Amino acid sequence: MALEPEDVQRLNDRPREVGRKIGWDLQFCVAPNPEYVGVAAGPNQVFVLGPAKLSDLAAHDIELDLDALERGDRTIGPDEDGDPRLY
């Protein structure tokens, strides 16, 4: 499954917008294998969503998780090593 240019733009913009609202630097990322995508957080850009395979509706799942973060249903916090984790 390939993403259309407007999908890529939305997936690049939305995590940044949500990140500003919740106080985390969020970024849409493509894994070394370009079939896998996710959202990374923090200064070291650790994956907090995914990476998941695009053909498994990863982009849709990312949108749902970003909605949940924006509503406060899910949160991102540091784990025992200080890396961001989705809770």
mmCIF file of N, CA, C and O in Angstrom:
data_model
loop_
_atom_site.group_PDB
_atom_site.id
_atom_site.type_symbol
_atom_site.label_atom_id
_atom_site.label_comp_id
_atom_site.label_asym_id
_atom_site.label_seq_id
_atom_site.Cartn_x
_atom_site.Cartn_y
_atom_site.Cartn_z
ATOM 1 N N MET A 1 0.848 -1.175 0.000
ATOM 2 C CA MET A 1 0.000 0.000 0.000
ATOM 3 C C MET A 1 0.896 1.242 0.000
ATOM 4 O O MET A 1 1.722 1.420 0.883
ATOM 5 N N ALA A 2 0.705 2.085 -0.935
ATOM 6 C CA ALA A 2 1.469 3.335 -0.998
ATOM 7 C C ALA A 2 0.599 4.481 -0.494
ATOM 8 O O ALA A 2 -0.618 4.474 -0.670
ATOM 9 N N LEU A 3 1.234 5.418 0.134
ATOM 10 C CA LEU A 3 0.508 6.597 0.610
ATOM 11 C C LEU A 3 0.493 7.654 -0.479
ATOM 12 O O LEU A 3 1.494 7.878 -1.160
ATOM 13 N N GLU A 4 -0.633 8.305 -0.622
ATOM 14 C CA GLU A 4 -0.750 9.436 -1.534
ATOM 15 C C GLU A 4 -0.046 10.633 -0.898
ATOM 16 O O GLU A 4 0.080 10.708 0.334
ATOM 17 N N PRO A 5 0.399 11.599 -1.714
ATOM 18 C CA PRO A 5 1.091 12.772 -1.157
ATOM 19 C C PRO A 5 0.289 13.503 -0.077
ATOM 20 O O PRO A 5 0.860 13.931 0.930
ATOM 21 N N GLU A 6 -1.028 13.602 -0.242
ATOM 22 C CA GLU A 6 -1.832 14.286 0.780
ATOM 23 C C GLU A 6 -1.909 13.483 2.075
ATOM 24 O O GLU A 6 -1.993 14.052 3.168
ATOM 25 N N ASP A 7 -1.840 12.146 1.967
ATOM 26 C CA ASP A 7 -1.805 11.305 3.170
ATOM 27 C C ASP A 7 -0.505 11.530 3.938
ATOM 28 O O ASP A 7 -0.503 11.641 5.164
ATOM 29 N N VAL A 8 0.596 11.572 3.201
ATOM 30 C CA VAL A 8 1.902 11.796 3.823
ATOM 31 C C VAL A 8 1.923 13.161 4.502
ATOM 32 O O VAL A 8 2.386 13.292 5.642
ATOM 33 N N GLN A 9 1.389 14.182 3.840
ATOM 34 C CA GLN A 9 1.363 15.526 4.428
ATOM 35 C C GLN A 9 0.555 15.541 5.720
ATOM 36 O O GLN A 9 0.979 16.088 6.724
ATOM 37 N N ARG A 10 -0.631 14.899 5.699
ATOM 38 C CA ARG A 10 -1.469 14.839 6.904
ATOM 39 C C ARG A 10 -0.755 14.077 8.025
ATOM 40 O O ARG A 10 -0.757 14.502 9.181
ATOM 41 N N LEU A 11 -0.098 12.961 7.659
ATOM 42 C CA LEU A 11 0.614 12.172 8.666
ATOM 43 C C LEU A 11 1.859 12.885 9.170
ATOM 44 O O LEU A 11 2.316 12.601 10.276
ATOM 45 N N ASN A 12 2.406 13.790 8.416
ATOM 46 C CA ASN A 12 3.527 14.599 8.896
ATOM 47 C C ASN A 12 3.048 15.716 9.812
ATOM 48 O O ASN A 12 3.694 16.025 10.813
ATOM 49 N N ASP A 13 1.928 16.324 9.464
ATOM 50 C CA ASP A 13 1.427 17.483 10.213
ATOM 51 C C ASP A 13 0.714 17.110 11.508
ATOM 52 O O ASP A 13 0.898 17.752 12.538
ATOM 53 N N ARG A 14 -0.131 16.100 11.465
ATOM 54 C CA ARG A 14 -0.987 15.772 12.618
ATOM 55 C C ARG A 14 -0.209 15.442 13.882
ATOM 56 O O ARG A 14 -0.525 15.958 14.964
ATOM 57 N N PRO A 15 0.832 14.583 13.833
ATOM 58 C CA PRO A 15 1.575 14.314 15.071
ATOM 59 C C PRO A 15 2.208 15.575 15.661
ATOM 60 O O PRO A 15 2.235 15.738 16.882
ATOM 61 N N ARG A 16 2.693 16.464 14.820
ATOM 62 C CA ARG A 16 3.270 17.708 15.341
ATOM 63 C C ARG A 16 2.225 18.547 16.062
ATOM 64 O O ARG A 16 2.492 19.098 17.132
ATOM 65 N N GLU A 17 1.021 18.644 15.465
ATOM 66 C CA GLU A 17 -0.060 19.418 16.085
ATOM 67 C C GLU A 17 -0.457 18.816 17.434
ATOM 68 O O GLU A 17 -0.591 19.537 18.421
ATOM 69 N N VAL A 18 -0.670 17.506 17.445
ATOM 70 C CA VAL A 18 -1.052 16.839 18.695
ATOM 71 C C VAL A 18 0.080 16.959 19.709
ATOM 72 O O VAL A 18 -0.157 17.231 20.885
ATOM 73 N N GLY A 19 1.308 16.797 19.271
ATOM 74 C CA GLY A 19 2.463 16.907 20.163
ATOM 75 C C GLY A 19 2.545 18.265 20.835
ATOM 76 O O GLY A 19 2.839 18.357 22.030
ATOM 77 N N ARG A 20 2.271 19.319 20.079
ATOM 78 C CA ARG A 20 2.274 20.666 20.683
ATOM 79 C C ARG A 20 1.216 20.773 21.780
ATOM 80 O O ARG A 20 1.455 21.369 22.823
ATOM 81 N N LYS A 21 0.062 20.159 21.559
ATOM 82 C CA LYS A 21 -1.023 20.227 22.545
ATOM 83 C C LYS A 21 -0.709 19.446 23.810
ATOM 84 O O LYS A 21 -1.128 19.830 24.891
ATOM 85 N N ILE A 22 0.016 18.331 23.669
ATOM 86 C CA ILE A 22 0.263 17.478 24.841
ATOM 87 C C ILE A 22 1.671 17.626 25.402
ATOM 88 O O ILE A 22 2.024 16.954 26.365
ATOM 89 N N GLY A 23 2.486 18.475 24.792
ATOM 90 C CA GLY A 23 3.810 18.746 25.338
ATOM 91 C C GLY A 23 4.891 17.752 24.965
ATOM 92 O O GLY A 23 5.879 17.615 25.692
ATOM 93 N N TRP A 24 4.730 17.062 23.847
ATOM 94 C CA TRP A 24 5.744 16.132 23.365
ATOM 95 C C TRP A 24 6.085 16.465 21.930
ATOM 96 O O TRP A 24 5.224 16.843 21.142
ATOM 97 N N ASP A 25 7.356 16.270 21.571
ATOM 98 C CA ASP A 25 7.795 16.414 20.189
ATOM 99 C C ASP A 25 7.450 15.119 19.469
ATOM 100 O O ASP A 25 8.138 14.113 19.629
ATOM 101 N N LEU A 26 6.334 15.115 18.712
ATOM 102 C CA LEU A 26 5.896 13.931 17.982
ATOM 103 C C LEU A 26 6.202 14.100 16.504
ATOM 104 O O LEU A 26 6.097 15.193 15.958
ATOM 105 N N GLN A 27 6.542 12.984 15.875
ATOM 106 C CA GLN A 27 6.901 13.015 14.458
ATOM 107 C C GLN A 27 6.501 11.711 13.788
ATOM 108 O O GLN A 27 6.726 10.632 14.336
ATOM 109 N N PHE A 28 5.884 11.798 12.608
ATOM 110 C CA PHE A 28 5.600 10.627 11.790
ATOM 111 C C PHE A 28 6.919 10.105 11.239
ATOM 112 O O PHE A 28 7.748 10.874 10.765
ATOM 113 N N CYS A 29 7.143 8.786 11.322
ATOM 114 C CA CYS A 29 8.406 8.204 10.883
ATOM 115 C C CYS A 29 8.169 6.978 10.017
ATOM 116 O O CYS A 29 7.234 6.217 10.253
ATOM 117 N N VAL A 30 9.049 6.800 9.069
ATOM 118 C CA VAL A 30 9.092 5.588 8.268
ATOM 119 C C VAL A 30 10.273 4.773 8.776
ATOM 120 O O VAL A 30 11.368 5.305 8.951
ATOM 121 N N ALA A 31 10.029 3.506 9.046
ATOM 122 C CA ALA A 31 11.088 2.616 9.525
ATOM 123 C C ALA A 31 12.082 2.337 8.395
ATOM 124 O O ALA A 31 11.813 2.660 7.235
ATOM 125 N N PRO A 32 13.228 1.731 8.712
ATOM 126 C CA PRO A 32 14.176 1.388 7.644
ATOM 127 C C PRO A 32 13.522 0.571 6.519
ATOM 128 O O PRO A 32 13.854 0.743 5.361
ATOM 129 N N ASN A 33 12.588 -0.299 6.863
ATOM 130 C CA ASN A 33 11.787 -0.987 5.845
ATOM 131 C C ASN A 33 10.590 -0.065 5.570
ATOM 132 O O ASN A 33 9.733 0.117 6.437
ATOM 133 N N PRO A 34 10.495 0.544 4.377
ATOM 134 C CA PRO A 34 9.477 1.563 4.128
ATOM 135 C C PRO A 34 8.038 1.058 4.151
ATOM 136 O O PRO A 34 7.115 1.852 4.051
ATOM 137 N N GLU A 35 7.840 -0.241 4.323
ATOM 138 C CA GLU A 35 6.483 -0.756 4.476
ATOM 139 C C GLU A 35 5.953 -0.502 5.883
ATOM 140 O O GLU A 35 4.770 -0.705 6.139
ATOM 141 N N TYR A 36 6.818 -0.061 6.802
ATOM 142 C CA TYR A 36 6.445 0.132 8.201
ATOM 143 C C TYR A 36 6.551 1.604 8.582
ATOM 144 O O TYR A 36 7.532 2.268 8.244
ATOM 145 N N VAL A 37 5.533 2.072 9.286
ATOM 146 C CA VAL A 37 5.489 3.470 9.716
ATOM 147 C C VAL A 37 5.061 3.533 11.172
ATOM 148 O O VAL A 37 4.558 2.562 11.737
ATOM 149 N N GLY A 38 5.236 4.706 11.768
ATOM 150 C CA GLY A 38 4.819 4.909 13.147
ATOM 151 C C GLY A 38 4.979 6.362 13.532
ATOM 152 O O GLY A 38 5.232 7.225 12.692
ATOM 153 N N VAL A 39 4.830 6.619 14.813
ATOM 154 C CA VAL A 39 5.029 7.955 15.372
ATOM 155 C C VAL A 39 6.090 7.846 16.444
ATOM 156 O O VAL A 39 6.050 6.943 17.284
ATOM 157 N N ALA A 40 7.042 8.764 16.391
ATOM 158 C CA ALA A 40 8.132 8.783 17.357
ATOM 159 C C ALA A 40 8.000 10.019 18.237
ATOM 160 O O ALA A 40 7.390 11.016 17.846
ATOM 161 N N ALA A 41 8.561 9.931 19.441
ATOM 162 C CA ALA A 41 8.471 11.030 20.413
ATOM 163 C C ALA A 41 9.817 11.269 21.062
ATOM 164 O O ALA A 41 10.668 10.386 21.121
ATOM 165 N N GLY A 42 9.958 12.492 21.591
ATOM 166 C CA GLY A 42 11.124 12.844 22.381
ATOM 167 C C GLY A 42 12.335 13.209 21.552
ATOM 168 O O GLY A 42 12.327 13.099 20.329
ATOM 169 N N PRO A 43 13.384 13.654 22.236
ATOM 170 C CA PRO A 43 14.581 14.116 21.531
ATOM 171 C C PRO A 43 15.293 13.008 20.750
ATOM 172 O O PRO A 43 15.939 13.273 19.748
ATOM 173 N N ASN A 44 15.169 11.764 21.198
ATOM 174 C CA ASN A 44 15.808 10.644 20.493
ATOM 175 C C ASN A 44 14.877 9.989 19.479
ATOM 176 O O ASN A 44 15.247 8.996 18.857
ATOM 177 N N GLN A 45 13.660 10.539 19.342
ATOM 178 C CA GLN A 45 12.667 10.037 18.399
ATOM 179 C C GLN A 45 12.472 8.524 18.522
ATOM 180 O O GLN A 45 12.707 7.756 17.596
ATOM 181 N N VAL A 46 12.007 8.096 19.701
ATOM 182 C CA VAL A 46 11.697 6.703 19.990
ATOM 183 C C VAL A 46 10.272 6.421 19.513
ATOM 184 O O VAL A 46 9.352 7.206 19.778
ATOM 185 N N PHE A 47 10.057 5.300 18.814
ATOM 186 C CA PHE A 47 8.713 4.941 18.374
ATOM 187 C C PHE A 47 7.791 4.765 19.573
ATOM 188 O O PHE A 47 8.095 4.002 20.485
ATOM 189 N N VAL A 48 6.675 5.476 19.587
ATOM 190 C CA VAL A 48 5.645 5.274 20.605
ATOM 191 C C VAL A 48 4.390 4.675 19.981
ATOM 192 O O VAL A 48 3.558 4.123 20.688
ATOM 193 N N LEU A 49 4.229 4.809 18.682
ATOM 194 C CA LEU A 49 3.161 4.157 17.921
ATOM 195 C C LEU A 49 3.831 3.410 16.773
ATOM 196 O O LEU A 49 4.528 4.012 15.970
ATOM 197 N N GLY A 50 3.645 2.110 16.729
ATOM 198 C CA GLY A 50 4.278 1.328 15.672
ATOM 199 C C GLY A 50 5.718 1.009 16.044
ATOM 200 O O GLY A 50 6.096 1.089 17.207
ATOM 201 N N PRO A 51 6.540 0.687 15.075
ATOM 202 C CA PRO A 51 6.200 0.687 13.662
ATOM 203 C C PRO A 51 5.251 -0.456 13.314
ATOM 204 O O PRO A 51 5.325 -1.529 13.892
ATOM 205 N N ALA A 52 4.341 -0.169 12.402
ATOM 206 C CA ALA A 52 3.360 -1.145 11.943
ATOM 207 C C ALA A 52 3.314 -1.103 10.419
ATOM 208 O O ALA A 52 3.613 -0.086 9.799
ATOM 209 N N LYS A 53 2.907 -2.200 9.850
ATOM 210 C CA LYS A 53 2.891 -2.337 8.398
ATOM 211 C C LYS A 53 1.751 -1.520 7.804
ATOM 212 O O LYS A 53 0.614 -1.576 8.281
ATOM 213 N N LEU A 54 2.066 -0.745 6.784
ATOM 214 C CA LEU A 54 1.057 0.083 6.123
ATOM 215 C C LEU A 54 -0.124 -0.740 5.638
ATOM 216 O O LEU A 54 -1.269 -0.307 5.751
ATOM 217 N N SER A 55 0.130 -1.932 5.117
ATOM 218 C CA SER A 55 -0.961 -2.755 4.598
ATOM 219 C C SER A 55 -1.888 -3.248 5.702
ATOM 220 O O SER A 55 -2.983 -3.730 5.426
ATOM 221 N N ASP A 56 -1.480 -3.114 6.960
ATOM 222 C CA ASP A 56 -2.318 -3.493 8.103
ATOM 223 C C ASP A 56 -3.053 -2.288 8.673
ATOM 224 O O ASP A 56 -3.388 -2.264 9.863
ATOM 225 N N LEU A 57 -3.299 -1.277 7.843
ATOM 226 C CA LEU A 57 -4.031 -0.062 8.229
ATOM 227 C C LEU A 57 -3.304 0.754 9.279
ATOM 228 O O LEU A 57 -3.919 1.402 10.126
ATOM 229 N N ALA A 58 -1.981 0.756 9.248
ATOM 230 C CA ALA A 58 -1.199 1.494 10.237
ATOM 231 C C ALA A 58 -1.542 2.974 10.249
ATOM 232 O O ALA A 58 -1.657 3.576 11.314
ATOM 233 N N ALA A 59 -1.729 3.583 9.082
ATOM 234 C CA ALA A 59 -2.026 5.014 9.034
ATOM 235 C C ALA A 59 -3.344 5.310 9.744
ATOM 236 O O ALA A 59 -3.452 6.284 10.496
ATOM 237 N N HIS A 60 -4.345 4.467 9.554
ATOM 238 C CA HIS A 60 -5.638 4.647 10.235
ATOM 239 C C HIS A 60 -5.474 4.490 11.745
ATOM 240 O O HIS A 60 -6.009 5.286 12.522
ATOM 241 N N ASP A 61 -4.724 3.482 12.163
ATOM 242 C CA ASP A 61 -4.493 3.259 13.595
ATOM 243 C C ASP A 61 -3.738 4.434 14.220
ATOM 244 O O ASP A 61 -4.015 4.814 15.362
ATOM 245 N N ILE A 62 -2.794 5.006 13.494
ATOM 246 C CA ILE A 62 -2.065 6.172 13.992
ATOM 247 C C ILE A 62 -3.030 7.322 14.226
ATOM 248 O O ILE A 62 -2.981 7.983 15.262
ATOM 249 N N GLU A 63 -3.942 7.553 13.285
ATOM 250 C CA GLU A 63 -4.934 8.623 13.443
ATOM 251 C C GLU A 63 -5.791 8.392 14.692
ATOM 252 O O GLU A 63 -6.048 9.318 15.456
ATOM 253 N N LEU A 64 -6.218 7.145 14.914
ATOM 254 C CA LEU A 64 -7.034 6.835 16.092
ATOM 255 C C LEU A 64 -6.266 7.072 17.384
ATOM 256 O O LEU A 64 -6.805 7.624 18.357
ATOM 257 N N ASP A 65 -5.005 6.661 17.418
ATOM 258 C CA ASP A 65 -4.194 6.880 18.626
ATOM 259 C C ASP A 65 -3.918 8.361 18.848
ATOM 260 O O ASP A 65 -3.894 8.823 19.993
ATOM 261 N N LEU A 66 -3.709 9.114 17.773
ATOM 262 C CA LEU A 66 -3.516 10.562 17.927
ATOM 263 C C LEU A 66 -4.785 11.214 18.460
ATOM 264 O O LEU A 66 -4.718 12.112 19.306
ATOM 265 N N ASP A 67 -5.949 10.751 17.996
ATOM 266 C CA ASP A 67 -7.225 11.249 18.539
ATOM 267 C C ASP A 67 -7.294 10.977 20.039
ATOM 268 O O ASP A 67 -7.689 11.842 20.821
ATOM 269 N N ALA A 68 -6.911 9.761 20.448
ATOM 270 C CA ALA A 68 -6.961 9.384 21.868
ATOM 271 C C ALA A 68 -5.988 10.228 22.692
ATOM 272 O O ALA A 68 -6.311 10.646 23.808
ATOM 273 N N LEU A 69 -4.807 10.499 22.151
ATOM 274 C CA LEU A 69 -3.852 11.365 22.854
ATOM 275 C C LEU A 69 -4.412 12.772 23.006
ATOM 276 O O LEU A 69 -4.296 13.384 24.069
ATOM 277 N N GLU A 70 -5.028 13.270 21.956
ATOM 278 C CA GLU A 70 -5.575 14.624 21.983
ATOM 279 C C GLU A 70 -6.711 14.742 23.002
ATOM 280 O O GLU A 70 -6.840 15.745 23.691
ATOM 281 N N ARG A 71 -7.523 13.688 23.129
ATOM 282 C CA ARG A 71 -8.630 13.683 24.104
ATOM 283 C C ARG A 71 -8.150 13.421 25.528
ATOM 284 O O ARG A 71 -8.893 13.627 26.484
ATOM 285 N N GLY A 72 -6.942 12.890 25.672
ATOM 286 C CA GLY A 72 -6.442 12.543 26.999
ATOM 287 C C GLY A 72 -6.757 11.122 27.406
ATOM 288 O O GLY A 72 -6.511 10.736 28.548
ATOM 289 N N ASP A 73 -7.309 10.321 26.482
ATOM 290 C CA ASP A 73 -7.608 8.918 26.785
ATOM 291 C C ASP A 73 -6.324 8.089 26.894
ATOM 292 O O ASP A 73 -6.298 7.071 27.571
ATOM 293 N N ARG A 74 -5.286 8.507 26.190
ATOM 294 C CA ARG A 74 -3.977 7.874 26.265
ATOM 295 C C ARG A 74 -2.978 8.962 26.598
ATOM 296 O O ARG A 74 -3.232 10.143 26.367
ATOM 297 N N THR A 75 -1.852 8.565 27.126
ATOM 298 C CA THR A 75 -0.810 9.536 27.460
ATOM 299 C C THR A 75 0.548 8.988 27.044
ATOM 300 O O THR A 75 0.706 7.789 26.823
ATOM 301 N N ILE A 76 1.507 9.881 26.957
ATOM 302 C CA ILE A 76 2.894 9.505 26.730
ATOM 303 C C ILE A 76 3.667 9.939 27.963
ATOM 304 O O ILE A 76 3.502 11.063 28.440
ATOM 305 N N GLY A 77 4.457 9.034 28.486
ATOM 306 C CA GLY A 77 5.266 9.355 29.658
ATOM 307 C C GLY A 77 6.581 8.613 29.594
ATOM 308 O O GLY A 77 6.726 7.645 28.843
ATOM 309 N N PRO A 78 7.548 9.063 30.376
ATOM 310 C CA PRO A 78 8.852 8.392 30.367
ATOM 311 C C PRO A 78 8.782 7.045 31.085
ATOM 312 O O PRO A 78 8.091 6.898 32.088
ATOM 313 N N ASP A 79 9.497 6.058 30.533
ATOM 314 C CA ASP A 79 9.608 4.770 31.213
ATOM 315 C C ASP A 79 10.765 4.826 32.204
ATOM 316 O O ASP A 79 11.318 5.899 32.459
ATOM 317 N N GLU A 80 11.165 3.680 32.741
ATOM 318 C CA GLU A 80 12.217 3.646 33.761
ATOM 319 C C GLU A 80 13.576 4.112 33.231
ATOM 320 O O GLU A 80 14.428 4.520 33.997
ATOM 321 N N ASP A 81 13.745 4.076 31.907
ATOM 322 C CA ASP A 81 14.992 4.550 31.309
ATOM 323 C C ASP A 81 14.884 5.992 30.812
ATOM 324 O O ASP A 81 15.841 6.538 30.253
ATOM 325 N N GLY A 82 13.714 6.595 30.972
ATOM 326 C CA GLY A 82 13.505 7.954 30.512
ATOM 327 C C GLY A 82 13.042 8.063 29.074
ATOM 328 O O GLY A 82 12.857 9.149 28.548
ATOM 329 N N ASP A 83 12.849 6.911 28.408
ATOM 330 C CA ASP A 83 12.343 6.920 27.037
ATOM 331 C C ASP A 83 10.819 7.081 27.030
ATOM 332 O O ASP A 83 10.142 6.540 27.901
ATOM 333 N N PRO A 84 10.291 7.787 26.049
ATOM 334 C CA PRO A 84 8.845 7.965 25.998
ATOM 335 C C PRO A 84 8.127 6.660 25.670
ATOM 336 O O PRO A 84 8.603 5.860 24.855
ATOM 337 N N ARG A 85 7.003 6.444 26.339
ATOM 338 C CA ARG A 85 6.154 5.263 26.110
ATOM 339 C C ARG A 85 4.706 5.715 26.072
ATOM 340 O O ARG A 85 4.306 6.642 26.775
ATOM 341 N N LEU A 86 3.919 5.010 25.272
ATOM 342 C CA LEU A 86 2.487 5.280 25.179
ATOM 343 C C LEU A 86 1.768 4.472 26.250
ATOM 344 O O LEU A 86 1.974 3.264 26.389
ATOM 345 N N TYR A 87 0.949 5.152 27.042
ATOM 346 C CA TYR A 87 0.172 4.491 28.100
ATOM 347 C C TYR A 87 -1.303 4.688 27.845
ATOM 348 O O TYR A 87 -1.735 5.629 27.278
#
